Coordinates of C-alpha atoms in Angstrom, one line a residue:
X28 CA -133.8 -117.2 45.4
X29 CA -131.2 -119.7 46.6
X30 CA -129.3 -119.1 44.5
X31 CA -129.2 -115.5 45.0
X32 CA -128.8 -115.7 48.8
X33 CA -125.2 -117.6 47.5
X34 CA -124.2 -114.8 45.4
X35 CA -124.8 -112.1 47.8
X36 CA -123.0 -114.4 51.1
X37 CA -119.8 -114.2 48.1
X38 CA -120.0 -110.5 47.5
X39 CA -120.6 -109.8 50.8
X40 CA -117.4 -112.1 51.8
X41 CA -115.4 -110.8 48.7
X42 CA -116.4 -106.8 50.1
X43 CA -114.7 -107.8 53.6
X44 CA -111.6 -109.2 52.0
X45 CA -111.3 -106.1 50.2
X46 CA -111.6 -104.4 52.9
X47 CA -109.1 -106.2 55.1
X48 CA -106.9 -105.9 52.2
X49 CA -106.9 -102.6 51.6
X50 CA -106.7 -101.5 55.4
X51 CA -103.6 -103.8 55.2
X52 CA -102.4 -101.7 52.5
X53 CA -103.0 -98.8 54.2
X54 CA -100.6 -99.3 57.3
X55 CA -98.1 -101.1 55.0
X56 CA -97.4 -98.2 53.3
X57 CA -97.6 -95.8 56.8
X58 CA -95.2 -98.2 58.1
X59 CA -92.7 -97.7 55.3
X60 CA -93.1 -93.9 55.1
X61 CA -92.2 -94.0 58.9
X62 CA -89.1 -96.2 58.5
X63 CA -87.7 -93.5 55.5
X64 CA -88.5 -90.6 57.6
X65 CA -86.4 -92.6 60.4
X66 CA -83.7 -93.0 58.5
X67 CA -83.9 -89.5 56.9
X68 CA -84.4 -88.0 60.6
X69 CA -81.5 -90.3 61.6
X70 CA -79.2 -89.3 58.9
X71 CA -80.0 -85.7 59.9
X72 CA -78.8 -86.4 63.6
X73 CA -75.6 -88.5 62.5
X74 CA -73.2 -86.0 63.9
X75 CA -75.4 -85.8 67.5
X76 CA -73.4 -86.9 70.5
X77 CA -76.9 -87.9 72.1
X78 CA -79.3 -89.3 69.6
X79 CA -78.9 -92.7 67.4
X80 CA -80.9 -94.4 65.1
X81 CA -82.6 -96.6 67.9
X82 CA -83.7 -93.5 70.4
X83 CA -84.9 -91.4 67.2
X84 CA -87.0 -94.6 66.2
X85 CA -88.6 -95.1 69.2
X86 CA -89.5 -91.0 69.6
X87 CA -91.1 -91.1 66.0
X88 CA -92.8 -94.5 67.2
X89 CA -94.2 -93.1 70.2
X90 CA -95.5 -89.8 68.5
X91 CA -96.6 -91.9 65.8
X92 CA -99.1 -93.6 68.1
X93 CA -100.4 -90.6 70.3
X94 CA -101.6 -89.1 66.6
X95 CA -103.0 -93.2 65.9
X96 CA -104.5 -93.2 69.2
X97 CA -106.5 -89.7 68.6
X98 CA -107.6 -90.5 65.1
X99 CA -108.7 -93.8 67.0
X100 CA -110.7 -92.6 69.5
X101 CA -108.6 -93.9 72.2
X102 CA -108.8 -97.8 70.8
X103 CA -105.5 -98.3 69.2
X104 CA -101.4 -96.8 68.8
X105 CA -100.2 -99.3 66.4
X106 CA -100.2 -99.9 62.7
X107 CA -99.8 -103.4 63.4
X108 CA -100.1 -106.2 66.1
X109 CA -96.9 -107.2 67.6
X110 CA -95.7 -110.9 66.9
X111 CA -93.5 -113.0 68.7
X112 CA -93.0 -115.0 64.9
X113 CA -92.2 -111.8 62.9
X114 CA -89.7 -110.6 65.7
X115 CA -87.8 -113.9 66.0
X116 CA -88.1 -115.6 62.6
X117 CA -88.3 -112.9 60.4
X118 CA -86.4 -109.3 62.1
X119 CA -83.6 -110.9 64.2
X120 CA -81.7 -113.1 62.3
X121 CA -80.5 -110.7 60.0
X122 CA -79.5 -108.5 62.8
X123 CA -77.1 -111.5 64.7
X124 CA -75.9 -112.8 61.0
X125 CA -74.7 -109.4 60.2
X126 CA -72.9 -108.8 63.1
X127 CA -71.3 -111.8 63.3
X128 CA -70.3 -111.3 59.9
X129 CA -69.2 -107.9 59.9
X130 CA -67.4 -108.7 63.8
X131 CA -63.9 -108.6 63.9
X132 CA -62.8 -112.5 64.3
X133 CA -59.3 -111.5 65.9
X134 CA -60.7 -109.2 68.5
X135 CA -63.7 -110.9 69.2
X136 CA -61.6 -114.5 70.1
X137 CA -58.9 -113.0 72.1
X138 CA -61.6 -111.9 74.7
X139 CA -63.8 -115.0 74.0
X140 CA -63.2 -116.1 77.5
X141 CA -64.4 -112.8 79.0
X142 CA -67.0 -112.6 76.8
X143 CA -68.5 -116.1 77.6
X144 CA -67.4 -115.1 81.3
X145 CA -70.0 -112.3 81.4
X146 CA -72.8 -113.6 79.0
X147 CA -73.0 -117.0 80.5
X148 CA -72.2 -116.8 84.0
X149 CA -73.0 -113.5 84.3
X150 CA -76.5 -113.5 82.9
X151 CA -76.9 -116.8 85.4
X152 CA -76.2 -114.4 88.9
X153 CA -78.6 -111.6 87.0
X154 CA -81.2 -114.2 86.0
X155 CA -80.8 -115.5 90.2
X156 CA -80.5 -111.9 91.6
X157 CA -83.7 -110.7 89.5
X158 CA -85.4 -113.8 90.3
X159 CA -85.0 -113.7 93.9
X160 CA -85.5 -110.0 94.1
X161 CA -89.4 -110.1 92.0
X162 CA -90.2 -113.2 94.6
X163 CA -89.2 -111.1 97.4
X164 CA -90.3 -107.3 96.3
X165 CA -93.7 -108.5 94.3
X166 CA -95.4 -111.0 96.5
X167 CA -95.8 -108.2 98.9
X168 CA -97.6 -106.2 96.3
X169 CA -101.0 -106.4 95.1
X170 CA -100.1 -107.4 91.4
X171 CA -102.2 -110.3 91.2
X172 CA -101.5 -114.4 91.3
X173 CA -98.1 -114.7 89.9
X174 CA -96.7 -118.1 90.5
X175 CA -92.6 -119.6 90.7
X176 CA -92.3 -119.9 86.9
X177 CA -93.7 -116.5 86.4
X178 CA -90.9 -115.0 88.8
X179 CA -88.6 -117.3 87.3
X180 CA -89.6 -116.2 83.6
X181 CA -89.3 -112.4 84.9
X182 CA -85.4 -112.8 85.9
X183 CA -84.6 -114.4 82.4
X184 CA -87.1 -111.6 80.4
X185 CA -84.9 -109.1 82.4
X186 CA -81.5 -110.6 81.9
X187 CA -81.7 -109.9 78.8
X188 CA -79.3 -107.3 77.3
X189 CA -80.2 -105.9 74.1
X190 CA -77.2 -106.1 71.7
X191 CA -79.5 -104.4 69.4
X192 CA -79.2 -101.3 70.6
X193 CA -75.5 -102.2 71.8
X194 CA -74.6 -101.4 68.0
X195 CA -76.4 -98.1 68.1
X196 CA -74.5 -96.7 70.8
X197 CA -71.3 -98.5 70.9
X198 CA -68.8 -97.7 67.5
X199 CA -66.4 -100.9 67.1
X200 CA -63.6 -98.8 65.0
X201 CA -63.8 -96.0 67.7
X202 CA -64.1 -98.5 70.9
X203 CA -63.3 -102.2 70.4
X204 CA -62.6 -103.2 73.2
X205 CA -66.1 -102.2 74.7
X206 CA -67.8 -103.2 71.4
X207 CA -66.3 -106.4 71.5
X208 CA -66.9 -107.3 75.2
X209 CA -70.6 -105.7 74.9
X210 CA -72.1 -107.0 71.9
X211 CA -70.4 -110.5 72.0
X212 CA -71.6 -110.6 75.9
X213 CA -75.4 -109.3 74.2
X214 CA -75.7 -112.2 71.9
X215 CA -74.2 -114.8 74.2
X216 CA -76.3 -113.6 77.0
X217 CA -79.5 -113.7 74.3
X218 CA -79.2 -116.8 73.6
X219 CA -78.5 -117.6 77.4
X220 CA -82.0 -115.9 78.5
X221 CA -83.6 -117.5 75.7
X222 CA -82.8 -120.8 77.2
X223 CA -83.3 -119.8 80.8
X224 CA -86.4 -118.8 80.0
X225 CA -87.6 -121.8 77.5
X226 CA -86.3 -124.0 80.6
X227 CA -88.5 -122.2 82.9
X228 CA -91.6 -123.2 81.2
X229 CA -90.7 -126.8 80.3
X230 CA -89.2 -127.9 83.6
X231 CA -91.3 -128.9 86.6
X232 CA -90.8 -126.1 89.1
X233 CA -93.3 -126.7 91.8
X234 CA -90.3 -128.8 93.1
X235 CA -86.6 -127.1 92.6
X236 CA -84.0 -129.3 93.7
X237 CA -80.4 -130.3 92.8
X238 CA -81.2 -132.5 90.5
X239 CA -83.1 -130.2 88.1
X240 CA -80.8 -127.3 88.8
X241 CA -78.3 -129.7 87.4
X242 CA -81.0 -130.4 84.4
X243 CA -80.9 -126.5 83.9
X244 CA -76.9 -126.5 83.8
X245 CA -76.5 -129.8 81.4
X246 CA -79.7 -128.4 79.2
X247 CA -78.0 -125.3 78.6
X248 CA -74.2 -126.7 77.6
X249 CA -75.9 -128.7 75.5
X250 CA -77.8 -126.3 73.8
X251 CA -74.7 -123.9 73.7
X252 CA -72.6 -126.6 72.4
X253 CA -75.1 -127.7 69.8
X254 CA -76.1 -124.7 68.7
X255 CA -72.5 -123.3 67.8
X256 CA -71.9 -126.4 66.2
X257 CA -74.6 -126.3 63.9
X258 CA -74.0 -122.6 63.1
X259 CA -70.1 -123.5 62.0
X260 CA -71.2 -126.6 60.0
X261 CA -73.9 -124.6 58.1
X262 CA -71.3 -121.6 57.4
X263 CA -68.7 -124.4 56.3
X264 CA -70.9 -126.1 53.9
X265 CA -71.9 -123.1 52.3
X266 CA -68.2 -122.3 51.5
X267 CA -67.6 -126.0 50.0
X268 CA -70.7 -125.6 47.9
X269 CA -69.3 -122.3 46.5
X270 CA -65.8 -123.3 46.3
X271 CA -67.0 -126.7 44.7
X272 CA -69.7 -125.3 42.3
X273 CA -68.3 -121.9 41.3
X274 CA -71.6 -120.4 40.4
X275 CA -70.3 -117.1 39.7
X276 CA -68.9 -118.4 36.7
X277 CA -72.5 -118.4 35.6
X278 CA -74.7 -115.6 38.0
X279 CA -73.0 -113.8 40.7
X280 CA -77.3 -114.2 41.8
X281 CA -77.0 -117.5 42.7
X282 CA -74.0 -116.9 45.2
X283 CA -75.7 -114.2 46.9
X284 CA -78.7 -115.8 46.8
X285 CA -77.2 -119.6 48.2
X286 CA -75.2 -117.2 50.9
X287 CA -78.7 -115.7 52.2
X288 CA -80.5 -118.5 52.0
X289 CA -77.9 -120.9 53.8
X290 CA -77.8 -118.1 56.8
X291 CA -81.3 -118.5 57.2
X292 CA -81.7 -122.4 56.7
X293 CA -79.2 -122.5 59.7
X294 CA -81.2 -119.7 61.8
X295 CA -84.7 -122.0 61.1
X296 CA -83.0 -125.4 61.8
X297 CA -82.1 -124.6 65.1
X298 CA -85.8 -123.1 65.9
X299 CA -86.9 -126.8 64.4
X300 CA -84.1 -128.5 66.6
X301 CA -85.1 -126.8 70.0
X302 CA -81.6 -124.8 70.1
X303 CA -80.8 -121.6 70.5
X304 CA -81.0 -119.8 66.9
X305 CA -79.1 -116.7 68.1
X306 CA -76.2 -118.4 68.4
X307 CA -76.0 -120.3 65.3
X308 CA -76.6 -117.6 63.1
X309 CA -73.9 -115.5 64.7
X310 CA -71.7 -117.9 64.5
X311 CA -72.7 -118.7 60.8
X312 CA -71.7 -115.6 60.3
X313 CA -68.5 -115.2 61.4
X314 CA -67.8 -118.9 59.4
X315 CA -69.1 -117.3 56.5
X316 CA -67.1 -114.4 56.3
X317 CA -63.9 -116.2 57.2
X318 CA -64.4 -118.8 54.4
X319 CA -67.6 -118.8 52.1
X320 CA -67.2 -114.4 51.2
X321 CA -63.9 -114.9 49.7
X322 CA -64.9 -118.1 47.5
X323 CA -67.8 -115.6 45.7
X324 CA -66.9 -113.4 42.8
X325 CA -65.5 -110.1 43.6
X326 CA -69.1 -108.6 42.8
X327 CA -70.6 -111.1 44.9
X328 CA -68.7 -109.9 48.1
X329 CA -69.6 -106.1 47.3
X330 CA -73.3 -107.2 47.4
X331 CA -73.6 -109.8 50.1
X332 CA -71.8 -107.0 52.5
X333 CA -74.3 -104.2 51.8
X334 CA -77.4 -106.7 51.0
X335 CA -76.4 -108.0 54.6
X336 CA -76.1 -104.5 56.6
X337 CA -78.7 -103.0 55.0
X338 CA -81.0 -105.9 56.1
X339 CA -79.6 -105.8 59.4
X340 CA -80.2 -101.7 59.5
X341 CA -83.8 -102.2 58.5
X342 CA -84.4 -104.9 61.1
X343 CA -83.2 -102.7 63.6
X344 CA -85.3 -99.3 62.8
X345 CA -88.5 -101.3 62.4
X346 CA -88.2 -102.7 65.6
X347 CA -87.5 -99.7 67.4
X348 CA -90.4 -97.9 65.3
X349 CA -92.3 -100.5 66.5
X350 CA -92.1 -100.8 70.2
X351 CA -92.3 -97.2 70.4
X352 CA -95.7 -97.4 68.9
X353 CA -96.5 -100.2 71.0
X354 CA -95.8 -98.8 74.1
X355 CA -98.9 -96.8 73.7
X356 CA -101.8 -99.8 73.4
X357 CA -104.5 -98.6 75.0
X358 CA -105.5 -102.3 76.3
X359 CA -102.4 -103.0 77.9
X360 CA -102.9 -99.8 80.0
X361 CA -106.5 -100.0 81.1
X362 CA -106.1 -102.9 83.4
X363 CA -103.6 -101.0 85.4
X364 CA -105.1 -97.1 85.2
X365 CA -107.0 -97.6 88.2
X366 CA -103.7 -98.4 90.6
X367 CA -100.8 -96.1 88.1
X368 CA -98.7 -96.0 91.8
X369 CA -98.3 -99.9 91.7
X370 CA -97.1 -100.2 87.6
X371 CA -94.8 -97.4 88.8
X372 CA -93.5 -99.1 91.8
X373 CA -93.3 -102.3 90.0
X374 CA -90.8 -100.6 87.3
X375 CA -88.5 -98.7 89.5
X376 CA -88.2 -101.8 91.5
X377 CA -87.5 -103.9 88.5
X378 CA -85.0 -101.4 87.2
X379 CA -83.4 -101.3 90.7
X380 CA -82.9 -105.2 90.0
X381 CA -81.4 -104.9 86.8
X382 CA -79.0 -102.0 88.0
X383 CA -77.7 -104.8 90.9
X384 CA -78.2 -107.9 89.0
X385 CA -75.3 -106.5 86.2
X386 CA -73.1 -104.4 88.8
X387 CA -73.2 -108.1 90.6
X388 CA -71.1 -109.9 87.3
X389 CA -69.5 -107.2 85.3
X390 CA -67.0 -106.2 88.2
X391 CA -66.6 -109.6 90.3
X392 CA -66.0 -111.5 86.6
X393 CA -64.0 -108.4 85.3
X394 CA -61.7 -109.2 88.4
X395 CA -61.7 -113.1 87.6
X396 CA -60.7 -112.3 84.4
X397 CA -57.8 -109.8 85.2
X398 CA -55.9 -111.8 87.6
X399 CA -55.6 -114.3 84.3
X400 CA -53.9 -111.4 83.0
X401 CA -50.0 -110.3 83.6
X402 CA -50.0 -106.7 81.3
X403 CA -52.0 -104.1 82.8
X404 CA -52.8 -103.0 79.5
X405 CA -54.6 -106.1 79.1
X406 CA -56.8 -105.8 81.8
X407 CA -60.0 -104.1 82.4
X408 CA -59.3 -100.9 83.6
X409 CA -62.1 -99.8 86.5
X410 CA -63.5 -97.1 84.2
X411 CA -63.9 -99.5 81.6
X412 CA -65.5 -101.7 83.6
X413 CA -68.4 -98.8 84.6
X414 CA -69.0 -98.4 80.7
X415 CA -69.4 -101.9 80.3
X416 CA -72.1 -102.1 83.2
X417 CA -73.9 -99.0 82.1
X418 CA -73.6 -100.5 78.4
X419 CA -75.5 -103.0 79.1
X420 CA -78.1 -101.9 81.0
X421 CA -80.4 -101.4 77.9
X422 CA -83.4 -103.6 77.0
X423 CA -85.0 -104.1 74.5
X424 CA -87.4 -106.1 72.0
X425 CA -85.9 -109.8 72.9
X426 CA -87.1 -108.5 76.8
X427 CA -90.4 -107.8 75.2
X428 CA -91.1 -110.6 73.1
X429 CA -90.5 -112.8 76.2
X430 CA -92.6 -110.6 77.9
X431 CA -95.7 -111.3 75.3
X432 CA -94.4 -114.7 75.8
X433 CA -94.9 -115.6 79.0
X434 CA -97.7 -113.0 80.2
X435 CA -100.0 -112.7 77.2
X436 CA -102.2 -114.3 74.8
X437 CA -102.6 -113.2 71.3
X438 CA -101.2 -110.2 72.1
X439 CA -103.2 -109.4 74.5
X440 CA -104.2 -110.4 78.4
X441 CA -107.1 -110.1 80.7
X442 CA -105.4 -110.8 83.8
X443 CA -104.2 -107.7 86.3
X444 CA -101.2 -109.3 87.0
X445 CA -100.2 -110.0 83.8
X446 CA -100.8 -106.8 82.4
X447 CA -98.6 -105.3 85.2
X448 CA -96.1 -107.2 84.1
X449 CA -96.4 -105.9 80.4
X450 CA -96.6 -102.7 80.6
X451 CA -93.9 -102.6 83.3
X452 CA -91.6 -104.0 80.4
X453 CA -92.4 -101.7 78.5
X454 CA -91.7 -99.2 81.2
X455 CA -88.6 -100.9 81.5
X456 CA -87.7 -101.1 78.0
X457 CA -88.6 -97.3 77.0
X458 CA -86.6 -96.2 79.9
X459 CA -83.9 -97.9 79.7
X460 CA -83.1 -97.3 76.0
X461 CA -83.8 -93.6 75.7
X462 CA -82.2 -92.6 79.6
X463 CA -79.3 -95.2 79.1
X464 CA -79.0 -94.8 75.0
X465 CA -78.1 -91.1 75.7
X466 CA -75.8 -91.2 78.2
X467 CA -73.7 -93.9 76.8
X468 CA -71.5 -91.9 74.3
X469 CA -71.2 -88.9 76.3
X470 CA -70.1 -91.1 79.1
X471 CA -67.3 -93.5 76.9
X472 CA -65.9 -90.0 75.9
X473 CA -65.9 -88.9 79.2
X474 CA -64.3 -91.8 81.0
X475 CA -62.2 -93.0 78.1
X476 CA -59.8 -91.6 75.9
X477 CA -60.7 -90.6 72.4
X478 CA -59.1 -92.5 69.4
X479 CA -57.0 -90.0 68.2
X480 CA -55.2 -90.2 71.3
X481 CA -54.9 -93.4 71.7
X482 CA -53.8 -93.9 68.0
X483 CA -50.8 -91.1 68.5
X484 CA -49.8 -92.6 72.0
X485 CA -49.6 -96.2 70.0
X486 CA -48.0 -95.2 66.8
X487 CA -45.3 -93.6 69.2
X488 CA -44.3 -97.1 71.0
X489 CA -42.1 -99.3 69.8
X490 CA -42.8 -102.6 68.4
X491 CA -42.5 -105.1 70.7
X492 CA -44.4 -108.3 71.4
X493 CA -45.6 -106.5 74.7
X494 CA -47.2 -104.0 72.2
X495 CA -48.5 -106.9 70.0
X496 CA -50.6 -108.5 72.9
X497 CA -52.6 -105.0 73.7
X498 CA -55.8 -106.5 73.3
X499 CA -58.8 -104.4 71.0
X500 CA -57.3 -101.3 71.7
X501 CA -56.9 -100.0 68.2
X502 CA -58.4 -100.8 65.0
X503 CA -55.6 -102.9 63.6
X504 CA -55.7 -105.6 61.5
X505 CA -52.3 -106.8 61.3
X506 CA -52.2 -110.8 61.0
X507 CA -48.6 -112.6 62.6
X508 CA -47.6 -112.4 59.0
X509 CA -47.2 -109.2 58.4
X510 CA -45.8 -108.5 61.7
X511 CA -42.5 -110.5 61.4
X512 CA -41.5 -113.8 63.2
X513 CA -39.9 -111.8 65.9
X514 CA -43.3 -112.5 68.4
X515 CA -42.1 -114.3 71.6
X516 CA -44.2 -117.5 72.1
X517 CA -45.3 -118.9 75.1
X518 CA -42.9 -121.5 76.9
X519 CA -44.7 -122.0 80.1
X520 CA -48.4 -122.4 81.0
X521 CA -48.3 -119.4 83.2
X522 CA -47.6 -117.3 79.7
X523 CA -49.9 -119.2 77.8
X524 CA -52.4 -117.8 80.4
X525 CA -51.5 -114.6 80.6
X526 CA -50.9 -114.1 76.8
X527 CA -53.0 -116.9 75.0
X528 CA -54.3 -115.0 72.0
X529 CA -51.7 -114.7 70.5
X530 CA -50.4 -118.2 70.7
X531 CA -54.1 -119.4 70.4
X532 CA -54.6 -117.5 67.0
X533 CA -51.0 -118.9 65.5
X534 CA -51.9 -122.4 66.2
X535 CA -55.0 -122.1 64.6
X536 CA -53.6 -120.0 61.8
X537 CA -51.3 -123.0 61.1
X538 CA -54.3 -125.4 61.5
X539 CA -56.2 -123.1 59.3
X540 CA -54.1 -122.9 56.4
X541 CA -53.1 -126.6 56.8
X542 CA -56.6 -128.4 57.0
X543 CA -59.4 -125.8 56.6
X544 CA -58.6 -123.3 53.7
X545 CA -57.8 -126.4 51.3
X546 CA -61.1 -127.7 51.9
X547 CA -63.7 -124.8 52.2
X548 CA -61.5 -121.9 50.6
X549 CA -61.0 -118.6 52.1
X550 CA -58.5 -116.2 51.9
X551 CA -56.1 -117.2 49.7
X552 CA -58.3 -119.5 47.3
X553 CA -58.8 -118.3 43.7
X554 CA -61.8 -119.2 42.2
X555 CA -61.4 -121.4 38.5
X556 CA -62.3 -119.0 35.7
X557 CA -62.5 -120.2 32.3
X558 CA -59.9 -118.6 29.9
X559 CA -57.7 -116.9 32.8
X560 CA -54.7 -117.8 35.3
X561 CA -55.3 -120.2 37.7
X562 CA -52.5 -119.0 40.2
X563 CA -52.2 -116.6 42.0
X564 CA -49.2 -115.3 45.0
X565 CA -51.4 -116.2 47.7
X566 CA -49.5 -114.0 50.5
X567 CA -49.8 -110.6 48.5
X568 CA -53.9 -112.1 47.6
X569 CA -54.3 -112.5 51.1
X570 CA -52.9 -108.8 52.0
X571 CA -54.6 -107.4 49.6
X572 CA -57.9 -108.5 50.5
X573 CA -57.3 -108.4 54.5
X574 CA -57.6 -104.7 53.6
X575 CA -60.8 -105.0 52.6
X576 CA -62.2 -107.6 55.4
X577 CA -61.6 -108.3 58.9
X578 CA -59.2 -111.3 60.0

């Protein structure tokens, strides 16, 4: 009889697991049907001037879960529970890697500056406006208990840009200027939120005074400094281990493989270290592509681009599927249907706080910034600076994940406050992506002028260094070296502020090619293989193949 007791307790466990597994199964293969009909839907709506890939996601997402929620009875929208571990270990990294390795390096350095201008100091005055604003607007509300950090968590949560959707709407051939100001301010200003708000919860806030508003400031150098650094050592051993080993030689498998697999080593290092893995994987990524993809066979670099972007483009779609279906949990809802006028209010007020907290940065800083400039073609123009602030407007799934972060358990809360809060992000989130995702490219085409124009008006100047320094404003990827040795260098400090990416990039060029390209390869290095020539003209290499990558 015992023993027969045992044997049925097995089956009856065995007949669960089955279960589990097969329900598993079940929205595994849903999910993956939803993410081909998103890209086929997508595809479909290419030529819209409203709709991108993110918006049409997060529409298939939502009706996705109203037919869930019916088949339900009302209990659940969502094929499967959101994680804070999936989204940060497992769907960003290849999103950051691949556009920092698909970034342009020139354009993206000549405005480094600006772009640390706005997505350091300018997610700081956000991060203090927000804050401020959710003391002073929400303790007047009936939300529930919310205490200092919890303010202090919402003006990081909401600080937060989402680059992600940044590369939906924003084209970096058609607009680089914008694309390179947006996106590189969305990943610095990621990673800044995800330390503001990591600081929030491990400093002692019950008493804020200078000395931990200096802990704040020292703790987030650090971690910006620390961060970047490990991200550019990880890229540049990576190229020495390819340039060293040669594995193509053998499998053109291994180079991909070592490529992937050192972009994500660096990515989970800095979660182990306590620093901020957006930043080192960007920054991995644009060391990789300057050094480690020309070291691989010419096979390899086909592969690692498309294996990279299409990892990236999956990353983004399921995401976007994913809050969309989300959005639509019927326990996140329930603790605020009985007051509907107080989640409302809560929303507007924190979208009113986002709409001050980035018109308080983009235009002060954009002014900072342009008196460092002498050119007015090199400074931001006004109109530019109103597509910039309306660009990044958006949030999205880093917002959330804070969100679940800071006001949730398990995915899930019992607390009225809390709740609030949750749903208001996702309030926040839905609104701002599909309201502000449309009216992005209709409003760059309306307040700036299209490429073909600025292409003819270009092509029609004459080459001069004045026309050299016109920062990001078309998609050129001349290097110094195929420009001539007629460029007028700086000879005072005032022109090395008003023009310094130019004589920034030749000095490094020179450092590059003296120090750097020896050591970890790049362009220019031609890989050992046995039975053929070992040399190569390097200057007609390296035109040939800056044709095919960005400088």
């Amino acid at each position: 009889m015992m023993g027969g007791y045992a044997l049925g307790g097995v089956l009856s466990k065995m007949n669960n697991l089955s279960t589990s597994d097969h329900s598993s199964v079940v929205s595994v293969n849903l999910f993956v049907a939803l993410l081909c009909a998103c890209i086929v839907v997508g595809h479909l709506l290419e030529e819209s001037r409203w709709m991108n890939e993110s918006i049409t996601a997060l529409a298939i997402g939502l009706c996705t879960g109203v037919v869930i929620l019916l088949f339900s009875g009302g209990k659940n929208s969502h094929l499967l529970v959101f994680s804070e571990d999936l989204f940060f270990i497992y769907l960003l990294p290849p999103i950051i890697f691949n556009a920092g390795f698909q970034v342009k390096k020139k354009q993206f350095f000549r405005n480094f500056m600006t772009i640390t201008l706005f997505g350091a100091i300018g997610t700081l005055i956000s991060f203090s406006i927000i804050s401020v604003g959710a003391i002073h607007f929400f303790k007047n509300m009936n939300i529930g208990s919310l205490e200092i950090g919890d303010f202090l968590a919402i003006g990081a949560i909401f600080s937060a840009t989402d680059s992600v959707c940044t590369l939906q709407v924003l084209n970096q051939d058609e607009t680089p200027l914008l694309y390179s100001l947006v996106f590189g301010e969305g990943v610095v200003n990621d990673a800044t939120s995800v330390v503001l708000f990591n600081a929030v919860q491990n400093f002692d806030l019950s008493h804020i005074d200078a000395t931990t508003a200096l802990q704040l400031v020292g703790n987030f150098i650090y971690l910006f400094i620390s961060s970047t650094l490990l991200g550019v050592f990880a890229g540049l051993l990576s190229a020495f281990i390819i340039k060293k080993l040669y594995f193509g030689r053998h499998s053109t498998d291994r180079e991909v493989a070592i490529m992937i697999l050192m972009a994500y080593l660096s990515y989970m290092l800095a979660e182990l270290l306590d620093l901020s893995a957006i930043l080192t994987v960007f920054f991995c990524g644009i060391v990789m592509s300057h050094y480690t993809w020309h070291n691989v066979t010419e096979s390899s670099r086909v592969t690692t681009k498309h294996t990279f972007a299409t990892l990236s483009f999956i990353a983004e779609i399921f995401i976007f599927l994913y809050v969309g279906m989300d959005a639509l949990d019927i326990e996140k809802w329930r603790y605020v249907s009985d007051s509907p006028g107080t989640s409302i209010g809560v929303s507007s007020i924190l979208l009113g706080l986002i709409l001050a907290g980035r018109a308080a940065f983009v235009f002060p800083l954009s002014f900072l910034s342009n008196l460092t400039k002498k050119s007015p073609e090199n400074k931001i123009e006004l109109k530019q600076q109103v597509t910039i602030w309306w660009a990044g407007l958006m949030r999205g799934a880093v917002s959330m994940a804070l969100a679940y972060n800071q006001f949730t358990r398990e995915g899930h809360t019992t607390l009225r406050g809390n709740a609030i809060m949750i749903t208001s992000t996702i309030t926040v989130v839905l609104f701002s992506t599909v309201v502000f995702g449309l009216l992005t490219k209709p409003l760059v085409r309306h307040l700036l002028p299209s490429p073909k124009h600025l292409i003819g008006m270009l092509s029609s100047e004459s080459l001069t260094s004045k026309s050299f320094t016109i920062p990001l404003l078309t998609n050129a990827q001349d290097s110094e070296a195929d420009l001539g040795s007629t460029i007028t260098r700086p000879t005072s400090l005032r022109m090395l502020l008003t023009a310094p990416s130019r004589s920034v990039h030749h000095y490094w060029r020179k450092f590059d090619n003296a120090f750097m390209r020896p050591v970890f390869g790049g362009r220019g290095f031609v890989p050992y293989v046995p039975g053929s020539p070992t040399e190569q003209d390097d200057s007609q290499w390296q035109i040939d193949m800056s044709k095919g990558q960005n400088i």
